[in-house]
CSV table of C-alpha atoms in Angstrom, one decimal:
chain,number,residue,atom,x,y,z
K,23,MET,CA,29.6,-24.1,-21.3
K,24,LYS,CA,30.0,-20.6,-19.7
K,25,VAL,CA,27.3,-18.1,-20.5
K,26,ILE,CA,27.3,-14.4,-19.5
K,27,GLN,CA,24.1,-12.4,-19.6
K,28,VAL,CA,24.9,-8.6,-19.8
K,29,ILE,CA,22.2,-6.1,-18.9
K,30,ASP,CA,22.0,-2.5,-17.5
K,31,THR,CA,20.7,-3.5,-14.1
K,32,LEU,CA,18.5,-6.2,-12.4
K,33,ASN,CA,15.8,-3.7,-11.6
K,34,ILE,CA,12.3,-5.0,-12.2
K,35,GLY,CA,11.3,-4.8,-15.9
K,36,GLY,CA,10.6,-6.9,-19.0
K,37,ALA,CA,14.2,-7.4,-20.2
K,38,GLU,CA,15.3,-8.0,-16.6
K,39,THR,CA,12.6,-10.6,-16.0
K,40,LEU,CA,13.6,-12.4,-19.2
K,41,VAL,CA,17.3,-12.5,-18.2
K,42,LYS,CA,16.4,-13.8,-14.7
K,43,ASP,CA,14.2,-16.6,-16.2
K,44,TYR,CA,16.9,-17.6,-18.7
K,45,LEU,CA,19.4,-18.0,-15.9
K,46,LEU,CA,17.0,-20.0,-13.7
K,47,HIS,CA,16.0,-22.4,-16.5
K,48,PHE,CA,19.3,-23.1,-18.3
K,49,PRO,CA,20.1,-26.8,-18.1
K,50,ALA,CA,22.5,-28.4,-15.6
K,51,GLY,CA,26.1,-28.0,-16.6
K,52,VAL,CA,25.8,-24.4,-17.9
K,53,GLU,CA,27.9,-22.0,-15.8
K,54,ARG,CA,25.9,-18.9,-15.5
K,55,PHE,CA,27.0,-15.3,-14.9
K,56,VAL,CA,25.4,-11.9,-14.9
K,57,ILE,CA,27.2,-8.6,-15.6
K,58,CYS,CA,25.2,-5.5,-14.7
K,59,LEU,CA,26.6,-2.4,-16.3
K,60,GLY,CA,25.1,-0.3,-13.6
K,61,GLU,CA,25.2,-0.7,-9.8
K,62,ARG,CA,23.3,-2.9,-7.3
K,63,CYS,CA,19.7,-1.6,-7.1
K,64,GLY,CA,18.4,-3.8,-4.2
K,65,SER,CA,15.8,-5.7,-6.3
K,66,PHE,CA,14.6,-9.2,-5.3
K,67,TYR,CA,15.9,-10.4,-8.7
K,68,GLU,CA,19.4,-9.8,-7.4
K,69,THR,CA,18.6,-11.6,-4.2
K,70,LEU,CA,17.0,-14.5,-6.0
K,71,LEU,CA,19.9,-15.1,-8.4
K,72,GLU,CA,22.5,-14.8,-5.7
K,73,ARG,CA,20.6,-17.2,-3.6
K,74,GLU,CA,20.7,-19.7,-6.5
K,75,GLY,CA,24.5,-19.3,-6.6
K,76,ILE,CA,24.6,-17.4,-9.8
K,77,PRO,CA,27.4,-14.8,-9.7
K,78,VAL,CA,26.2,-11.2,-10.3
K,79,TYR,CA,28.8,-8.5,-11.0
K,80,TYR,CA,28.3,-4.7,-11.1
K,81,CYS,CA,30.4,-2.6,-13.4
K,82,GLY,CA,28.9,0.6,-12.0
K,83,GLU,CA,29.5,-0.1,-8.3
K,84,GLY,CA,30.5,3.0,-6.5
K,85,LEU,CA,30.3,5.4,-9.4
K,86,LYS,CA,26.9,7.0,-8.8
K,87,GLY,CA,28.0,9.4,-6.0
K,88,LYS,CA,31.2,10.5,-7.9
K,89,LYS,CA,29.3,12.6,-10.5
K,90,LEU,CA,31.7,11.6,-13.2
K,91,PRO,CA,31.3,12.9,-16.8
K,92,PRO,CA,29.4,10.3,-18.9
K,93,PRO,CA,32.5,9.4,-21.0
K,94,VAL,CA,34.6,8.8,-17.9
K,95,SER,CA,31.9,6.7,-16.3
K,96,TYR,CA,31.5,4.6,-19.5
K,97,LEU,CA,35.3,4.0,-19.7
K,98,ILE,CA,35.4,2.8,-16.1
K,99,ARG,CA,32.5,0.5,-16.7
K,100,LEU,CA,34.0,-0.8,-19.9
K,101,ARG,CA,37.4,-1.5,-18.2
K,102,ARG,CA,35.6,-3.5,-15.5
K,103,PHE,CA,33.5,-5.3,-18.1
K,104,GLN,CA,36.6,-6.2,-20.0
K,105,SER,CA,38.3,-7.5,-16.8
K,106,LEU,CA,35.3,-9.7,-16.0
K,107,VAL,CA,35.3,-11.2,-19.6
K,108,ASN,CA,39.0,-11.9,-19.4
K,109,ARG,CA,38.6,-13.6,-16.0
K,110,ILE,CA,35.5,-15.7,-16.9
K,111,ARG,CA,36.5,-16.5,-20.5
K,112,PRO,CA,32.9,-17.3,-21.6
K,113,ASP,CA,31.8,-19.4,-24.5
K,114,VAL,CA,28.7,-17.1,-25.0
K,115,ILE,CA,28.0,-13.5,-24.2
K,116,HIS,CA,24.3,-12.5,-24.5
K,117,GLY,CA,23.6,-8.7,-24.4
K,118,HIS,CA,20.5,-6.7,-23.6
K,119,LEU,CA,19.5,-3.0,-23.8
K,120,THR,CA,22.6,-0.8,-23.8
K,121,ALA,CA,25.0,-3.8,-23.6
K,122,VAL,CA,25.7,-3.5,-27.3
K,123,ARG,CA,28.0,-0.5,-26.7
K,124,TYR,CA,30.2,-2.7,-24.5
K,125,LEU,CA,30.1,-5.7,-26.8
K,126,ALA,CA,31.3,-3.4,-29.7
K,127,ALA,CA,34.2,-2.0,-27.7
K,128,ALA,CA,35.5,-5.0,-25.7
K,129,ASN,CA,37.8,-7.8,-26.7
K,130,VAL,CA,35.5,-10.8,-26.3
K,131,GLY,CA,38.0,-13.4,-27.5
K,132,LYS,CA,36.3,-16.5,-28.9
K,133,ALA,CA,33.0,-15.9,-27.2
K,134,ARG,CA,29.9,-16.1,-29.4
K,135,LEU,CA,27.9,-12.9,-29.3
K,136,PHE,CA,24.1,-12.6,-29.1
K,137,TYR,CA,22.0,-9.5,-28.6
K,138,THR,CA,18.2,-9.3,-28.0
K,139,LEU,CA,16.3,-6.4,-29.5
K,140,HIS,CA,13.9,-5.6,-26.7
K,141,ASN,CA,12.2,-2.8,-28.7
K,142,GLU,CA,11.7,-1.5,-32.2
K,143,LEU,CA,15.0,-0.5,-33.9
K,144,GLN,CA,14.1,3.2,-34.2
K,145,VAL,CA,13.4,3.4,-30.5
K,146,LEU,CA,16.7,1.6,-29.6
K,147,ALA,CA,18.6,3.8,-31.9
K,148,ALA,CA,17.1,7.0,-30.4
K,149,ARG,CA,17.8,5.8,-26.8
K,150,THR,CA,21.3,4.3,-27.1
K,151,ARG,CA,24.2,6.4,-28.3
K,152,GLY,CA,25.9,5.0,-31.4
K,153,PHE,CA,23.5,2.1,-31.5
K,154,ASP,CA,23.6,1.5,-35.3
K,155,ARG,CA,27.3,1.8,-35.4
K,156,CYS,CA,27.8,-0.7,-32.5
K,157,ILE,CA,25.3,-3.2,-34.0
K,158,ARG,CA,27.0,-3.1,-37.4
K,159,ARG,CA,30.5,-3.5,-35.9
K,160,CYS,CA,29.4,-6.4,-33.7
K,161,ILE,CA,27.7,-8.2,-36.6
K,162,ARG,CA,30.5,-7.6,-39.2
K,163,LYS,CA,33.6,-7.9,-37.0
K,164,LYS,CA,32.5,-10.2,-34.3
K,165,GLY,CA,29.7,-12.4,-35.9
K,166,MET,CA,27.1,-11.3,-33.4
K,167,VAL,CA,23.6,-12.8,-33.9
K,168,PRO,CA,20.7,-10.4,-33.3
K,169,ILE,CA,17.6,-11.9,-31.7
K,170,ALA,CA,14.2,-10.4,-32.6
K,171,LEU,CA,11.1,-10.8,-30.5
K,172,HIS,CA,8.6,-11.0,-33.4
K,173,HIS,CA,8.8,-11.5,-37.1
K,174,SER,CA,8.3,-7.9,-38.3
K,175,MET,CA,11.2,-6.9,-36.0
K,176,GLN,CA,13.3,-9.7,-37.5
K,177,ALA,CA,12.6,-8.4,-41.0
K,178,ALA,CA,13.3,-4.8,-40.0
K,179,CYS,CA,16.7,-5.8,-38.5
K,180,ASN,CA,17.7,-7.7,-41.6
K,181,ARG,CA,16.7,-4.8,-43.8
K,182,ARG,CA,18.4,-2.1,-41.7
K,183,TYR,CA,21.7,-4.0,-41.4
K,184,GLN,CA,21.6,-5.8,-44.8
K,185,ILE,CA,21.9,-9.2,-43.3
K,186,GLN,CA,19.9,-12.5,-43.1
K,187,SER,CA,21.2,-13.7,-39.8
K,188,THR,CA,18.7,-12.2,-37.4
K,189,VAL,CA,16.9,-15.0,-35.5
K,190,TYR,CA,13.4,-14.9,-34.1
K,191,LEU,CA,12.8,-16.0,-30.5
K,192,GLN,CA,9.8,-14.7,-28.6
K,193,ASN,CA,9.8,-13.7,-25.0
K,194,GLY,CA,8.8,-16.4,-22.5
K,195,ILE,CA,7.3,-16.7,-19.0
K,196,GLU,CA,7.0,-19.4,-16.3
K,197,LEU,CA,3.7,-20.6,-17.8
K,198,ASP,CA,2.9,-23.0,-14.9
K,199,ARG,CA,2.7,-20.0,-12.5
K,200,PHE,CA,-0.3,-18.6,-14.4
K,201,SER,CA,-3.8,-20.1,-14.8
K,202,ALA,CA,-7.3,-18.8,-15.5
K,203,ASP,CA,-8.6,-20.0,-12.2
K,204,THR,CA,-10.2,-17.2,-10.3
K,205,ALA,CA,-11.5,-16.9,-6.7
K,206,MET,CA,-14.4,-14.8,-5.6
K,207,ASP,CA,-12.5,-13.7,-2.5
K,208,ASN,CA,-9.4,-12.6,-4.3
K,209,PRO,CA,-6.4,-11.9,-1.9
K,210,PHE,CA,-5.1,-9.1,-4.1
K,211,ARG,CA,-8.4,-7.2,-3.9
K,212,ARG,CA,-8.6,-7.8,-0.1
K,213,GLN,CA,-5.0,-6.5,0.3
K,214,PHE,CA,-5.7,-3.3,-1.5
K,215,ASP,CA,-9.3,-2.8,-0.3
K,216,ILE,CA,-10.9,-3.2,-3.8
K,217,PRO,CA,-14.5,-4.4,-3.8
K,218,GLN,CA,-14.9,-7.9,-5.1
K,219,GLU,CA,-17.8,-6.8,-7.3
K,220,ALA,CA,-16.0,-3.8,-8.8
K,221,VAL,CA,-14.6,-3.8,-12.4
K,222,LEU,CA,-10.9,-3.8,-11.9
K,223,LEU,CA,-8.5,-2.5,-14.6
K,224,GLY,CA,-4.8,-3.2,-14.1
K,225,SER,CA,-1.4,-2.6,-15.6
K,226,VAL,CA,2.0,-3.9,-14.7
K,227,GLY,CA,5.3,-2.1,-15.6
K,228,ARG,CA,7.7,0.6,-14.6
K,229,LEU,CA,6.1,4.0,-14.0
K,230,MET,CA,7.8,5.6,-17.0
K,231,PRO,CA,6.4,8.1,-19.6
K,232,VAL,CA,6.6,5.4,-22.3
K,233,LYS,CA,4.0,3.3,-20.4
K,234,ASN,CA,1.5,6.1,-20.6
K,235,HIS,CA,0.0,5.4,-17.2
K,236,VAL,CA,-1.4,8.9,-16.9
K,237,PHE,CA,-3.7,8.1,-19.8
K,238,LEU,CA,-4.9,5.1,-17.9
K,239,VAL,CA,-6.3,7.4,-15.3
K,240,ASP,CA,-8.2,9.2,-18.0
K,241,ILE,CA,-9.7,5.9,-19.1
K,242,LEU,CA,-10.7,5.2,-15.5
K,243,HIS,CA,-12.4,8.6,-15.3
K,244,GLN,CA,-14.3,7.9,-18.5
K,245,LEU,CA,-15.5,4.5,-17.3
K,246,ARG,CA,-16.8,5.9,-14.1
K,247,ALA,CA,-18.5,8.8,-16.0
K,248,ARG,CA,-20.4,6.0,-17.9
K,249,GLY,CA,-21.7,4.6,-14.6
K,250,ILE,CA,-19.2,1.7,-14.4
K,251,ASP,CA,-17.9,1.0,-10.8
K,252,ALA,CA,-14.3,0.9,-12.2
K,253,HIS,CA,-11.1,0.8,-10.1
K,254,LEU,CA,-7.5,0.8,-11.4
K,255,ALA,CA,-4.5,-1.0,-10.0
K,256,ILE,CA,-1.0,-0.1,-11.4
K,257,ALA,CA,1.9,-2.3,-10.2
K,258,GLY,CA,5.4,-1.0,-10.5
K,259,LYS,CA,7.5,2.0,-9.4
K,260,GLY,CA,9.2,4.8,-11.2
K,261,PRO,CA,9.4,8.6,-11.7
K,262,GLU,CA,5.9,8.9,-13.0
K,263,GLN,CA,4.2,8.0,-9.7
K,264,GLU,CA,3.6,11.6,-8.7
K,265,ALA,CA,2.2,12.6,-12.1
K,266,ILE,CA,-0.2,9.6,-12.0
K,267,GLN,CA,-1.4,10.4,-8.5
K,268,LYS,CA,-1.8,14.1,-9.4
K,269,ARG,CA,-3.9,13.3,-12.5
K,270,ALA,CA,-6.1,11.0,-10.5
K,271,GLU,CA,-6.7,13.8,-8.0
K,272,GLU,CA,-7.4,16.3,-10.8
K,273,MET,CA,-10.0,13.9,-12.4
K,274,GLY,CA,-11.6,13.1,-9.1
K,275,VAL,CA,-10.8,9.4,-9.2
K,276,ALA,CA,-7.9,9.2,-6.7
K,277,GLY,CA,-10.1,7.0,-4.4
K,278,PHE,CA,-10.4,4.4,-7.1
K,279,LEU,CA,-6.7,4.2,-7.9
K,280,ARG,CA,-4.2,1.9,-6.3
K,281,LEU,CA,-0.5,2.3,-6.9
K,282,THR,CA,0.7,-1.0,-5.5
K,283,GLY,CA,4.4,-0.8,-6.0
K,284,VAL,CA,6.3,-3.8,-7.3
K,285,GLN,CA,4.4,-7.0,-6.8
K,286,LYS,CA,6.2,-10.3,-6.4
K,287,ASP,CA,3.0,-12.4,-6.7
K,288,THR,CA,2.0,-11.2,-10.1
K,289,PRO,CA,-0.3,-14.3,-10.8
K,290,ALA,CA,-2.5,-13.2,-7.9
K,291,LEU,CA,-2.6,-9.7,-9.3
K,292,TYR,CA,-3.6,-10.9,-12.8
K,293,LYS,CA,-6.3,-13.2,-11.4
K,294,SER,CA,-7.9,-10.2,-9.7
K,295,LEU,CA,-8.3,-8.2,-13.0
K,296,ASP,CA,-11.3,-7.9,-15.2
K,297,LEU,CA,-9.2,-6.1,-17.9
K,298,PHE,CA,-5.5,-5.5,-18.4
K,299,VAL,CA,-4.8,-2.2,-20.2
K,300,MET,CA,-1.5,-1.3,-21.8
K,301,PRO,CA,-1.6,2.1,-23.7
K,302,SER,CA,2.2,2.2,-24.2
K,303,ARG,CA,3.7,4.6,-26.6
K,304,TRP,CA,6.1,1.8,-27.8
K,305,GLU,CA,6.9,-1.8,-26.8
K,306,GLY,CA,8.8,-4.8,-28.1
K,307,PHE,CA,7.0,-7.9,-26.9
K,308,PRO,CA,6.0,-7.0,-23.4
K,309,ILE,CA,6.4,-9.8,-20.8
K,310,ALA,CA,3.5,-8.4,-18.8
K,311,LEU,CA,1.1,-8.8,-21.8
K,312,ILE,CA,2.2,-12.5,-22.1
K,313,GLU,CA,1.6,-13.0,-18.4
K,314,ALA,CA,-1.9,-11.4,-18.5
K,315,GLN,CA,-3.0,-13.5,-21.4
K,316,ALA,CA,-1.5,-16.6,-19.8
K,317,ALA,CA,-3.8,-15.8,-16.8
K,318,GLY,CA,-6.8,-15.6,-19.2
K,319,VAL,CA,-7.3,-11.9,-18.7
K,320,ARG,CA,-9.0,-9.8,-21.4
K,321,CYS,CA,-6.4,-7.2,-22.7
K,322,LEU,CA,-6.7,-3.8,-24.3
K,323,ILE,CA,-3.5,-2.5,-25.8
K,324,SER,CA,-2.2,0.4,-28.0
K,325,ASP,CA,-1.9,-0.3,-31.7
K,326,VAL,CA,1.8,0.5,-31.7
K,327,ILE,CA,2.3,-2.9,-30.1
K,328,ASP,CA,2.9,-5.5,-32.8
K,329,ASP,CA,-0.1,-7.7,-33.6
K,330,GLU,CA,1.9,-10.8,-33.0
K,331,THR,CA,1.6,-10.1,-29.3
K,332,LYS,CA,-2.1,-10.7,-29.5
K,333,ILE,CA,-2.1,-14.4,-28.6
K,334,LEU,CA,-5.7,-14.7,-27.5
K,335,SER,CA,-8.9,-13.5,-29.3
K,336,THR,CA,-9.7,-11.4,-26.2
K,337,THR,CA,-6.7,-9.1,-26.7
K,338,TRP,CA,-7.8,-6.0,-28.7
K,339,SER,CA,-6.0,-3.0,-29.9
K,340,CYS,CA,-7.0,0.7,-29.9
K,341,SER,CA,-5.2,3.6,-31.6
K,342,LEU,CA,-3.2,5.9,-29.3
K,343,PRO,CA,-4.5,9.1,-30.8
K,344,ARG,CA,-8.1,8.1,-29.9
K,345,PRO,CA,-9.4,9.9,-26.9
K,346,ALA,CA,-9.9,8.2,-23.5
K,347,GLY,CA,-13.6,8.1,-24.1
K,348,GLU,CA,-13.2,5.8,-27.1
K,349,TRP,CA,-10.8,3.6,-25.1
K,350,ALA,CA,-13.4,3.4,-22.4
K,351,ASP,CA,-16.1,2.4,-24.9
K,352,MET,CA,-13.9,-0.3,-26.3
K,353,ALA,CA,-13.1,-1.5,-22.8
K,354,ILE,CA,-16.9,-1.8,-22.1
K,355,ARG,CA,-17.4,-3.9,-25.3
K,356,LEU,CA,-14.4,-6.1,-24.4
K,357,LEU,CA,-15.7,-6.6,-20.9
K,358,GLY,CA,-18.9,-7.9,-22.5
K,359,GLN,CA,-16.8,-10.7,-24.1
K,360,GLN,CA,-16.4,-14.0,-22.3
K,361,PRO,CA,-12.8,-14.7,-21.4
K,362,GLU,CA,-11.2,-17.2,-23.7
K,363,ARG,CA,-11.1,-20.8,-22.4
K,364,ASP,CA,-9.0,-23.8,-23.3
K,365,TYR,CA,-6.2,-21.7,-24.6
K,366,ARG,CA,-3.3,-23.5,-23.0
K,367,GLU,CA,-2.1,-24.8,-26.4
K,368,LYS,CA,-1.9,-21.2,-27.7
K,369,MET,CA,0.3,-20.1,-24.8
K,370,GLN,CA,2.6,-23.1,-25.0
K,371,PRO,CA,5.2,-21.5,-27.3
K,372,PHE,CA,5.7,-18.8,-24.7
K,373,ASP,CA,6.7,-21.3,-22.0
K,374,ILE,CA,10.2,-20.3,-20.7
K,375,LYS,CA,11.2,-23.9,-20.6
K,376,TRP,CA,10.7,-24.2,-24.4
K,377,ILE,CA,12.3,-20.8,-25.0
K,378,THR,CA,15.5,-21.6,-23.1
K,379,THR,CA,15.8,-25.0,-24.9
K,380,ARG,CA,15.6,-23.1,-28.2
K,381,LEU,CA,18.1,-20.5,-26.9
K,382,MET,CA,20.6,-23.2,-26.0
K,383,GLU,CA,20.3,-24.6,-29.5
K,384,LEU,CA,21.3,-21.2,-30.8
K,385,TYR,CA,24.2,-20.9,-28.5
K,386,GLN,CA,25.5,-24.4,-29.5
K,387,ALA,CA,24.8,-24.1,-33.3
K,388,PRO,CA,27.9,-24.6,-35.4
């Protein structure tokens, strides 16, 4: 079986992590390919997949510096995408993010089409040009199967497109990499000069407005105003870095903030945390939240994130309109809770090994 995963880029992010893990855990005998609709970004995901002998193709290679109008750039990428599909002749094409525009326009031959909804439909429709039209065309003309990350997303997709074919398949992680074991002398804290006895809040994700990291700085300020020796570590990179740093300086907490950049050893990061905080403005089923819970970390998340993501009893929600002081008060109450123990069975359905087995069943279904 030949399987192509299609995604915008292999930059570090939730959808990209899932694609990488799918490819690394497919069973022997599956020929695996990646088509990136953008260009090479120099991430270690690219290096890892290429080292594993998985071909990675870039439809946007060489276009960035040409300053082409968006329609022209899209048509060039589409032509390159079509050429790759014709050459590989896949049995399955599985799209992510903006890939639905290319699946709708290309001749995919006899390939079975799948498309993962990585966010709520209204968000996807607002961010991807012609999203609804492309989804409907792919479903009705090409038999594409939408994949939803939680049950309310599945129901919403069926309603919106008047179908019953949306399947539910949650995101997965390499569960064995994460455990609740913690060390007093944590290497992550030593690396970033964070006192071992301090209360450490953390977040993992691209530094984008949707992740609401600036608000995290406000929560840090409120905790310190309440006499808590709180520090904040944010792992990731992106355009909001300057705004986050500026806010920390304005609030007088810059000395307690660590912008760590992208971290390869995320288990060490999670094991260093007392509380994982995710005040996102929207999310699908965030990989980082699964990872944090798999590491046994208490989590405080925004209430726009679906309740199905709350796997452990120590994952609580707070309303986004609430001020940072109320988030800080809830964080203090949550820190007073003992981390959940013996939760391995709860996390088992999110093991990428199980997820890829289920995905292969979908690919091979009659």
